Short mmCIF file of N, CA and C in Angstrom, two decimals:
data_model
loop_
_atom_site.label_atom_id
_atom_site.label_comp_id
_atom_site.label_asym_id
_atom_site.label_seq_id
_atom_site.Cartn_x
_atom_site.Cartn_y
_atom_site.Cartn_z
N MET A 1 5.67 18.38 -10.52
CA MET A 1 6.51 17.20 -10.70
C MET A 1 6.55 16.87 -12.19
N ALA A 2 7.74 16.90 -12.76
CA ALA A 2 7.90 16.62 -14.19
C ALA A 2 7.94 15.11 -14.41
N ASN A 3 6.97 14.61 -15.13
CA ASN A 3 6.89 13.18 -15.42
C ASN A 3 7.24 12.93 -16.88
N ARG A 4 7.54 11.68 -17.19
CA ARG A 4 7.67 11.28 -18.58
C ARG A 4 6.28 11.29 -19.20
N LYS A 5 6.20 11.54 -20.48
CA LYS A 5 4.90 11.65 -21.14
C LYS A 5 4.26 10.29 -21.39
N LEU A 6 5.05 9.27 -21.62
CA LEU A 6 4.58 7.90 -21.84
C LEU A 6 3.64 7.78 -23.04
N GLY A 7 3.64 8.75 -23.94
CA GLY A 7 2.82 8.68 -25.14
C GLY A 7 1.33 8.71 -24.87
N ARG A 8 0.93 9.33 -23.79
CA ARG A 8 -0.49 9.36 -23.39
C ARG A 8 -0.92 10.78 -23.06
N ALA A 9 -2.22 10.99 -23.07
CA ALA A 9 -2.78 12.24 -22.57
C ALA A 9 -2.62 12.27 -21.05
N GLY A 10 -2.68 13.45 -20.48
CA GLY A 10 -2.43 13.61 -19.05
C GLY A 10 -3.30 12.76 -18.15
N ASP A 11 -4.61 12.70 -18.43
CA ASP A 11 -5.50 11.91 -17.58
C ASP A 11 -5.23 10.42 -17.70
N GLN A 12 -4.91 9.96 -18.92
CA GLN A 12 -4.58 8.53 -19.12
C GLN A 12 -3.27 8.18 -18.43
N ARG A 13 -2.29 9.06 -18.56
CA ARG A 13 -0.98 8.83 -17.94
C ARG A 13 -1.12 8.74 -16.43
N LYS A 14 -1.89 9.65 -15.86
CA LYS A 14 -2.10 9.66 -14.41
C LYS A 14 -2.79 8.37 -13.95
N ALA A 15 -3.78 7.92 -14.73
CA ALA A 15 -4.52 6.70 -14.39
C ALA A 15 -3.61 5.47 -14.47
N ILE A 16 -2.76 5.41 -15.49
CA ILE A 16 -1.84 4.27 -15.63
C ILE A 16 -0.88 4.22 -14.45
N LEU A 17 -0.32 5.37 -14.08
CA LEU A 17 0.64 5.41 -12.98
C LEU A 17 -0.03 5.07 -11.64
N ARG A 18 -1.24 5.56 -11.42
CA ARG A 18 -1.96 5.22 -10.19
C ARG A 18 -2.27 3.73 -10.14
N ASN A 19 -2.71 3.20 -11.27
CA ASN A 19 -3.07 1.78 -11.35
C ASN A 19 -1.85 0.90 -11.10
N GLN A 20 -0.74 1.22 -11.75
CA GLN A 20 0.45 0.38 -11.59
C GLN A 20 1.08 0.54 -10.21
N THR A 21 1.01 1.73 -9.63
CA THR A 21 1.53 1.91 -8.27
C THR A 21 0.69 1.11 -7.28
N THR A 22 -0.64 1.15 -7.45
CA THR A 22 -1.52 0.36 -6.59
C THR A 22 -1.24 -1.13 -6.75
N ALA A 23 -1.06 -1.59 -7.98
CA ALA A 23 -0.78 -3.00 -8.23
C ALA A 23 0.56 -3.41 -7.61
N LEU A 24 1.55 -2.53 -7.69
CA LEU A 24 2.87 -2.82 -7.10
C LEU A 24 2.76 -2.99 -5.60
N ILE A 25 2.06 -2.10 -4.94
CA ILE A 25 1.94 -2.19 -3.48
C ILE A 25 1.08 -3.38 -3.09
N TRP A 26 0.02 -3.65 -3.82
CA TRP A 26 -0.88 -4.76 -3.48
C TRP A 26 -0.25 -6.12 -3.75
N ASN A 27 0.40 -6.29 -4.91
CA ASN A 27 0.94 -7.59 -5.30
C ASN A 27 2.42 -7.78 -4.97
N GLY A 28 3.13 -6.70 -4.75
CA GLY A 28 4.55 -6.81 -4.44
C GLY A 28 5.44 -6.70 -5.65
N LYS A 29 4.93 -7.01 -6.84
CA LYS A 29 5.71 -6.83 -8.06
C LYS A 29 4.80 -6.74 -9.27
N ILE A 30 5.32 -6.06 -10.32
CA ILE A 30 4.59 -5.92 -11.57
C ILE A 30 5.56 -6.08 -12.72
N VAL A 31 5.04 -6.46 -13.88
CA VAL A 31 5.83 -6.55 -15.12
C VAL A 31 5.31 -5.45 -16.03
N THR A 32 6.22 -4.56 -16.45
CA THR A 32 5.83 -3.42 -17.27
C THR A 32 7.02 -2.96 -18.09
N THR A 33 6.82 -1.90 -18.88
CA THR A 33 7.93 -1.37 -19.68
C THR A 33 8.89 -0.59 -18.77
N GLU A 34 10.10 -0.41 -19.25
CA GLU A 34 11.12 0.23 -18.43
C GLU A 34 10.77 1.68 -18.07
N THR A 35 10.27 2.45 -19.03
CA THR A 35 9.96 3.85 -18.75
C THR A 35 8.80 3.98 -17.75
N ARG A 36 7.79 3.13 -17.89
CA ARG A 36 6.69 3.16 -16.92
C ARG A 36 7.20 2.74 -15.54
N ALA A 37 8.06 1.74 -15.51
CA ALA A 37 8.59 1.25 -14.23
C ALA A 37 9.39 2.33 -13.51
N LYS A 38 10.12 3.13 -14.26
CA LYS A 38 10.90 4.20 -13.64
C LYS A 38 9.99 5.24 -13.00
N GLU A 39 8.89 5.55 -13.65
CA GLU A 39 7.92 6.50 -13.09
C GLU A 39 7.22 5.92 -11.87
N VAL A 40 6.79 4.66 -11.99
CA VAL A 40 6.09 4.00 -10.88
C VAL A 40 7.02 3.87 -9.69
N ARG A 41 8.27 3.56 -9.94
CA ARG A 41 9.26 3.41 -8.88
C ARG A 41 9.38 4.71 -8.09
N SER A 42 9.46 5.82 -8.80
CA SER A 42 9.57 7.13 -8.16
C SER A 42 8.39 7.41 -7.24
N ILE A 43 7.20 7.16 -7.73
CA ILE A 43 5.98 7.43 -6.96
C ILE A 43 5.88 6.48 -5.78
N ALA A 44 6.12 5.18 -6.01
CA ALA A 44 6.01 4.18 -4.95
C ALA A 44 7.00 4.44 -3.82
N GLU A 45 8.20 4.83 -4.16
CA GLU A 45 9.20 5.10 -3.12
C GLU A 45 8.79 6.28 -2.26
N LYS A 46 8.18 7.29 -2.86
CA LYS A 46 7.71 8.43 -2.07
C LYS A 46 6.59 8.03 -1.13
N LEU A 47 5.66 7.19 -1.61
CA LEU A 47 4.56 6.74 -0.76
C LEU A 47 5.07 5.85 0.37
N ILE A 48 6.01 4.97 0.06
CA ILE A 48 6.57 4.09 1.09
C ILE A 48 7.33 4.91 2.13
N THR A 49 8.08 5.92 1.69
CA THR A 49 8.81 6.78 2.62
C THR A 49 7.84 7.49 3.56
N LEU A 50 6.74 7.98 3.02
CA LEU A 50 5.73 8.63 3.85
C LEU A 50 5.15 7.66 4.87
N ALA A 51 4.88 6.44 4.45
CA ALA A 51 4.33 5.43 5.36
C ALA A 51 5.34 5.04 6.44
N VAL A 52 6.61 4.93 6.07
CA VAL A 52 7.65 4.55 7.04
C VAL A 52 7.78 5.64 8.12
N LYS A 53 7.70 6.89 7.71
CA LYS A 53 7.83 7.98 8.67
C LYS A 53 6.67 8.03 9.65
N GLU A 54 5.48 7.62 9.22
CA GLU A 54 4.28 7.83 10.03
C GLU A 54 3.64 6.57 10.61
N TYR A 55 4.12 5.37 10.29
CA TYR A 55 3.38 4.18 10.70
C TYR A 55 3.35 3.96 12.21
N LYS A 56 4.30 4.54 12.95
CA LYS A 56 4.33 4.37 14.40
C LYS A 56 3.50 5.41 15.15
N ASN A 57 3.05 6.46 14.48
CA ASN A 57 2.35 7.55 15.15
C ASN A 57 0.90 7.18 15.45
N GLU A 58 0.72 6.44 16.53
CA GLU A 58 -0.61 6.10 16.98
C GLU A 58 -0.61 5.98 18.48
N GLU A 59 -1.76 6.07 19.07
CA GLU A 59 -1.85 5.93 20.51
C GLU A 59 -2.95 4.93 20.84
N ILE A 60 -2.80 4.30 21.99
CA ILE A 60 -3.78 3.30 22.43
C ILE A 60 -4.75 3.99 23.39
N VAL A 61 -6.04 3.85 23.08
CA VAL A 61 -7.09 4.49 23.87
C VAL A 61 -8.02 3.41 24.39
N GLU A 62 -8.41 3.51 25.66
CA GLU A 62 -9.39 2.57 26.22
C GLU A 62 -10.78 3.17 26.08
N LYS A 63 -11.69 2.37 25.56
CA LYS A 63 -13.07 2.83 25.40
C LYS A 63 -14.00 1.85 26.09
N ASP A 64 -15.09 2.39 26.63
CA ASP A 64 -16.12 1.54 27.22
C ASP A 64 -17.13 1.21 26.14
N VAL A 65 -17.34 -0.10 25.94
CA VAL A 65 -18.24 -0.57 24.89
C VAL A 65 -19.24 -1.55 25.51
N PHE A 66 -20.47 -1.52 25.01
CA PHE A 66 -21.47 -2.47 25.47
C PHE A 66 -21.36 -3.75 24.64
N ASN A 67 -21.33 -4.90 25.32
CA ASN A 67 -21.30 -6.18 24.61
C ASN A 67 -22.72 -6.67 24.36
N ASP A 68 -22.86 -7.94 23.93
CA ASP A 68 -24.17 -8.50 23.59
C ASP A 68 -25.13 -8.53 24.78
N LYS A 69 -24.59 -8.65 25.98
CA LYS A 69 -25.43 -8.76 27.17
C LYS A 69 -25.64 -7.40 27.85
N LYS A 70 -25.36 -6.32 27.13
CA LYS A 70 -25.53 -4.95 27.63
C LYS A 70 -24.64 -4.66 28.84
N GLN A 71 -23.48 -5.32 28.89
CA GLN A 71 -22.52 -5.06 29.95
C GLN A 71 -21.42 -4.16 29.39
N THR A 72 -20.89 -3.32 30.25
CA THR A 72 -19.82 -2.41 29.83
C THR A 72 -18.49 -3.15 29.88
N VAL A 73 -17.77 -3.10 28.75
CA VAL A 73 -16.48 -3.77 28.64
C VAL A 73 -15.47 -2.75 28.14
N LYS A 74 -14.27 -2.77 28.73
CA LYS A 74 -13.22 -1.86 28.26
C LYS A 74 -12.48 -2.51 27.10
N VAL A 75 -12.32 -1.73 26.02
CA VAL A 75 -11.67 -2.22 24.81
C VAL A 75 -10.54 -1.25 24.46
N GLU A 76 -9.37 -1.82 24.13
CA GLU A 76 -8.25 -0.98 23.70
C GLU A 76 -8.31 -0.80 22.19
N LYS A 77 -8.21 0.45 21.73
CA LYS A 77 -8.23 0.75 20.30
C LYS A 77 -6.99 1.55 19.96
N HIS A 78 -6.45 1.27 18.77
CA HIS A 78 -5.33 2.05 18.26
C HIS A 78 -5.90 3.21 17.46
N VAL A 79 -5.54 4.43 17.84
CA VAL A 79 -6.05 5.63 17.19
C VAL A 79 -4.87 6.37 16.56
N ASP A 80 -5.04 6.76 15.29
CA ASP A 80 -3.98 7.48 14.59
C ASP A 80 -3.83 8.89 15.14
N LYS A 81 -2.58 9.33 15.24
CA LYS A 81 -2.33 10.74 15.57
C LYS A 81 -2.56 11.56 14.30
N PRO A 82 -2.72 12.87 14.43
CA PRO A 82 -3.05 13.70 13.27
C PRO A 82 -2.08 13.59 12.09
N SER A 83 -0.78 13.48 12.36
CA SER A 83 0.18 13.39 11.25
C SER A 83 0.04 12.08 10.49
N LYS A 84 -0.25 10.98 11.21
CA LYS A 84 -0.45 9.69 10.53
C LYS A 84 -1.75 9.71 9.75
N LEU A 85 -2.77 10.32 10.30
CA LEU A 85 -4.04 10.42 9.61
C LEU A 85 -3.89 11.22 8.32
N ALA A 86 -3.13 12.31 8.38
CA ALA A 86 -2.90 13.12 7.18
C ALA A 86 -2.13 12.33 6.13
N ALA A 87 -1.12 11.57 6.57
CA ALA A 87 -0.35 10.74 5.64
C ALA A 87 -1.22 9.66 5.03
N ARG A 88 -2.06 9.03 5.85
CA ARG A 88 -2.97 7.99 5.37
C ARG A 88 -3.92 8.56 4.31
N ARG A 89 -4.45 9.75 4.56
CA ARG A 89 -5.38 10.37 3.61
C ARG A 89 -4.66 10.77 2.32
N GLN A 90 -3.41 11.21 2.45
CA GLN A 90 -2.63 11.57 1.27
C GLN A 90 -2.39 10.35 0.40
N ILE A 91 -2.07 9.22 1.02
CA ILE A 91 -1.83 7.99 0.28
C ILE A 91 -3.15 7.47 -0.32
N MET A 92 -4.24 7.56 0.44
CA MET A 92 -5.54 7.11 -0.06
C MET A 92 -5.99 7.95 -1.24
N ALA A 93 -5.60 9.22 -1.28
CA ALA A 93 -5.98 10.08 -2.39
C ALA A 93 -5.29 9.65 -3.68
N TYR A 94 -4.11 9.04 -3.58
CA TYR A 94 -3.39 8.64 -4.78
C TYR A 94 -3.72 7.22 -5.21
N LEU A 95 -3.70 6.28 -4.28
CA LEU A 95 -3.90 4.86 -4.62
C LEU A 95 -5.38 4.55 -4.84
N TYR A 96 -5.63 3.58 -5.72
CA TYR A 96 -6.98 3.09 -5.90
C TYR A 96 -7.35 2.18 -4.74
N ASP A 97 -8.63 2.06 -4.45
CA ASP A 97 -9.11 1.23 -3.35
C ASP A 97 -9.40 -0.17 -3.88
N VAL A 98 -8.55 -1.12 -3.54
CA VAL A 98 -8.71 -2.51 -3.98
C VAL A 98 -9.25 -3.31 -2.81
N PRO A 99 -10.41 -3.94 -2.95
CA PRO A 99 -10.94 -4.73 -1.84
C PRO A 99 -10.14 -6.02 -1.66
N ALA A 100 -10.06 -6.48 -0.42
CA ALA A 100 -9.38 -7.73 -0.14
C ALA A 100 -10.16 -8.87 -0.79
N THR A 101 -9.45 -9.84 -1.35
CA THR A 101 -10.11 -10.94 -2.04
C THR A 101 -10.55 -12.01 -1.05
N LYS A 102 -11.66 -12.63 -1.37
CA LYS A 102 -12.18 -13.72 -0.55
C LYS A 102 -11.42 -14.99 -0.90
N GLU A 103 -10.97 -15.70 0.09
CA GLU A 103 -10.20 -16.92 -0.15
C GLU A 103 -11.12 -18.07 -0.57
N ALA A 104 -10.52 -19.13 -1.08
CA ALA A 104 -11.27 -20.22 -1.72
C ALA A 104 -12.34 -20.85 -0.82
N LYS A 105 -11.96 -21.31 0.35
CA LYS A 105 -12.92 -22.01 1.21
C LYS A 105 -13.29 -21.15 2.42
N GLU A 106 -13.54 -19.89 2.16
CA GLU A 106 -13.86 -18.96 3.22
C GLU A 106 -15.32 -18.54 3.11
N SER A 107 -16.06 -18.65 4.22
CA SER A 107 -17.46 -18.25 4.20
C SER A 107 -17.57 -16.73 4.23
N LYS A 108 -18.75 -16.24 3.96
CA LYS A 108 -18.97 -14.80 3.94
C LYS A 108 -18.73 -14.18 5.31
N SER A 109 -19.16 -14.87 6.36
CA SER A 109 -18.97 -14.34 7.71
C SER A 109 -17.48 -14.33 8.10
N GLU A 110 -16.74 -15.36 7.69
CA GLU A 110 -15.29 -15.40 7.97
C GLU A 110 -14.58 -14.27 7.24
N TYR A 111 -15.00 -14.01 5.99
CA TYR A 111 -14.41 -12.93 5.21
C TYR A 111 -14.67 -11.58 5.86
N LYS A 112 -15.91 -11.36 6.31
CA LYS A 112 -16.25 -10.10 6.98
C LYS A 112 -15.46 -9.93 8.27
N GLU A 113 -15.30 -11.01 9.02
CA GLU A 113 -14.54 -10.96 10.27
C GLU A 113 -13.07 -10.61 10.01
N ARG A 114 -12.51 -11.21 8.96
CA ARG A 114 -11.10 -10.99 8.62
C ARG A 114 -10.85 -9.57 8.12
N THR A 115 -11.82 -8.99 7.42
CA THR A 115 -11.62 -7.67 6.80
C THR A 115 -12.33 -6.52 7.51
N LYS A 116 -12.90 -6.77 8.69
CA LYS A 116 -13.70 -5.72 9.33
C LYS A 116 -12.87 -4.52 9.76
N ASP A 117 -11.60 -4.71 10.12
CA ASP A 117 -10.77 -3.58 10.56
C ASP A 117 -9.89 -3.03 9.43
N ARG A 118 -10.08 -3.53 8.22
CA ARG A 118 -9.30 -3.05 7.08
C ARG A 118 -10.23 -2.47 6.02
N ALA A 119 -10.60 -1.22 6.19
CA ALA A 119 -11.52 -0.58 5.24
C ALA A 119 -10.83 -0.35 3.90
N HIS A 120 -9.59 0.07 3.91
CA HIS A 120 -8.82 0.33 2.69
C HIS A 120 -7.62 -0.61 2.70
N ALA A 121 -7.78 -1.75 2.07
CA ALA A 121 -6.82 -2.84 2.19
C ALA A 121 -5.42 -2.47 1.69
N VAL A 122 -5.30 -1.73 0.61
CA VAL A 122 -3.98 -1.38 0.06
C VAL A 122 -3.23 -0.47 1.01
N VAL A 123 -3.93 0.52 1.55
CA VAL A 123 -3.29 1.46 2.48
C VAL A 123 -2.91 0.74 3.76
N GLU A 124 -3.77 -0.15 4.24
CA GLU A 124 -3.46 -0.92 5.44
C GLU A 124 -2.25 -1.82 5.21
N LYS A 125 -2.16 -2.42 4.03
CA LYS A 125 -1.00 -3.26 3.73
C LYS A 125 0.27 -2.42 3.75
N LEU A 126 0.19 -1.23 3.22
CA LEU A 126 1.35 -0.33 3.20
C LEU A 126 1.77 0.03 4.62
N PHE A 127 0.83 0.37 5.48
CA PHE A 127 1.17 0.79 6.84
C PHE A 127 1.48 -0.38 7.76
N ARG A 128 0.78 -1.51 7.63
CA ARG A 128 0.97 -2.63 8.56
C ARG A 128 2.04 -3.63 8.14
N ASP A 129 2.22 -3.82 6.83
CA ASP A 129 3.15 -4.85 6.37
C ASP A 129 4.45 -4.28 5.79
N ILE A 130 4.31 -3.37 4.85
CA ILE A 130 5.48 -2.88 4.12
C ILE A 130 6.31 -1.91 4.96
N ALA A 131 5.67 -0.93 5.61
CA ALA A 131 6.40 0.10 6.36
C ALA A 131 7.27 -0.49 7.48
N PRO A 132 6.79 -1.45 8.30
CA PRO A 132 7.68 -2.00 9.33
C PRO A 132 8.90 -2.73 8.75
N LYS A 133 8.72 -3.43 7.61
CA LYS A 133 9.86 -4.10 6.98
C LYS A 133 10.89 -3.10 6.51
N MET A 134 10.42 -2.02 5.90
CA MET A 134 11.34 -1.01 5.39
C MET A 134 11.99 -0.24 6.53
N ASP A 135 11.29 -0.06 7.63
CA ASP A 135 11.88 0.59 8.80
C ASP A 135 12.99 -0.28 9.38
N ALA A 136 12.81 -1.59 9.35
CA ALA A 136 13.86 -2.51 9.81
C ALA A 136 15.09 -2.42 8.90
N ARG A 137 14.87 -2.26 7.59
CA ARG A 137 15.99 -2.07 6.65
C ARG A 137 16.75 -0.79 6.98
N ILE A 138 16.01 0.27 7.30
CA ILE A 138 16.65 1.54 7.64
C ILE A 138 17.47 1.39 8.91
N ALA A 139 16.97 0.61 9.88
CA ALA A 139 17.70 0.39 11.13
C ALA A 139 19.01 -0.36 10.87
N GLU A 140 19.04 -1.18 9.82
CA GLU A 140 20.27 -1.89 9.45
C GLU A 140 21.28 -0.98 8.76
N GLY A 141 20.85 0.22 8.39
CA GLY A 141 21.75 1.16 7.74
C GLY A 141 21.52 1.33 6.26
N LYS A 142 20.48 0.70 5.71
CA LYS A 142 20.16 0.83 4.28
C LYS A 142 19.07 1.88 4.15
N LYS A 143 19.41 3.02 3.56
CA LYS A 143 18.44 4.11 3.44
C LYS A 143 17.86 4.14 2.05
N GLY A 144 16.54 4.27 1.96
CA GLY A 144 15.88 4.39 0.66
C GLY A 144 16.01 3.13 -0.17
N GLY A 145 15.69 3.24 -1.45
CA GLY A 145 15.81 2.10 -2.35
C GLY A 145 14.89 0.97 -1.96
N TYR A 146 13.60 1.23 -1.91
CA TYR A 146 12.63 0.23 -1.48
C TYR A 146 12.19 -0.69 -2.61
N THR A 147 12.57 -0.37 -3.85
CA THR A 147 12.16 -1.19 -4.99
C THR A 147 13.38 -1.67 -5.77
N ARG A 148 13.16 -2.69 -6.58
CA ARG A 148 14.23 -3.28 -7.40
C ARG A 148 13.66 -3.55 -8.78
N MET A 149 14.49 -3.32 -9.83
CA MET A 149 14.07 -3.58 -11.21
C MET A 149 14.97 -4.63 -11.83
N TYR A 150 14.35 -5.62 -12.48
CA TYR A 150 15.06 -6.63 -13.26
C TYR A 150 14.67 -6.47 -14.72
N LYS A 151 15.64 -6.44 -15.60
CA LYS A 151 15.32 -6.36 -17.03
C LYS A 151 15.00 -7.75 -17.56
N LEU A 152 13.96 -7.83 -18.37
CA LEU A 152 13.54 -9.11 -18.94
C LEU A 152 13.90 -9.23 -20.41
N GLY A 153 14.22 -8.11 -21.05
CA GLY A 153 14.51 -8.13 -22.48
C GLY A 153 13.39 -7.47 -23.25
N PRO A 154 13.52 -7.41 -24.57
CA PRO A 154 12.52 -6.71 -25.38
C PRO A 154 11.21 -7.50 -25.49
N ARG A 155 10.11 -6.76 -25.54
CA ARG A 155 8.79 -7.36 -25.69
C ARG A 155 8.59 -7.76 -27.15
N ARG A 156 7.98 -8.90 -27.37
CA ARG A 156 7.71 -9.36 -28.72
C ARG A 156 6.61 -8.49 -29.33
N GLY A 157 6.84 -8.00 -30.50
CA GLY A 157 5.84 -7.17 -31.17
C GLY A 157 6.33 -5.76 -31.40
N ASP A 158 6.72 -5.07 -30.31
CA ASP A 158 7.19 -3.70 -30.49
C ASP A 158 8.58 -3.47 -29.92
N ALA A 159 9.22 -4.48 -29.40
CA ALA A 159 10.59 -4.45 -28.88
C ALA A 159 10.77 -3.44 -27.75
N ALA A 160 9.71 -3.17 -26.98
CA ALA A 160 9.84 -2.31 -25.81
C ALA A 160 10.56 -3.09 -24.71
N GLU A 161 11.48 -2.43 -24.03
CA GLU A 161 12.25 -3.09 -22.97
C GLU A 161 11.33 -3.37 -21.77
N MET A 162 11.21 -4.63 -21.39
CA MET A 162 10.34 -5.04 -20.29
C MET A 162 11.15 -5.27 -19.03
N VAL A 163 10.55 -4.93 -17.88
CA VAL A 163 11.22 -5.12 -16.60
C VAL A 163 10.23 -5.65 -15.58
N VAL A 164 10.77 -6.25 -14.52
CA VAL A 164 9.98 -6.63 -13.36
C VAL A 164 10.33 -5.61 -12.27
N LEU A 165 9.35 -4.93 -11.75
CA LEU A 165 9.53 -3.98 -10.67
C LEU A 165 8.95 -4.61 -9.42
N GLU A 166 9.78 -4.73 -8.37
CA GLU A 166 9.30 -5.37 -7.15
C GLU A 166 9.72 -4.61 -5.92
N ILE A 167 8.96 -4.78 -4.87
CA ILE A 167 9.29 -4.18 -3.58
C ILE A 167 10.24 -5.11 -2.86
N ILE A 168 11.34 -4.57 -2.37
CA ILE A 168 12.34 -5.36 -1.67
C ILE A 168 11.79 -5.75 -0.31
N GLY A 169 12.05 -6.97 0.11
CA GLY A 169 11.63 -7.33 1.45
C GLY A 169 11.18 -8.69 1.50
#
């Protein structure tokens, strides 16, 4: 994949793009230079497309689990099919792992309860929140184009063109 050089060494360039792509998916929008935004947009759209294709590939399995009183209880679990698991691992290999933030008046036990089923919060947000919205857009007849760029004007200091890159939805 031919990328723009961005005036950086290969490892630095890769780290910047991974960081900004992760920030875009986690926060919904980022402010950056135009050339970086074009690269991040390309990567983010590919990851979102992969998530949209695979987010429905799961099956519900009933498992017998022992509760606190040593009684057997049937629990329904959503299990990923192999293609969704492969897509999830591919996305996890690229994005950084950002832990979910603890809210202001939330106790430690409440935080653990809220985040117990979300081991990789960014990937889960992509599969649970973003992919269904984008799939609904596709059902309306709008294909691709999951991100939008707004120009902000030149940056003070070096006059680099600044833009806001955001996920549509």
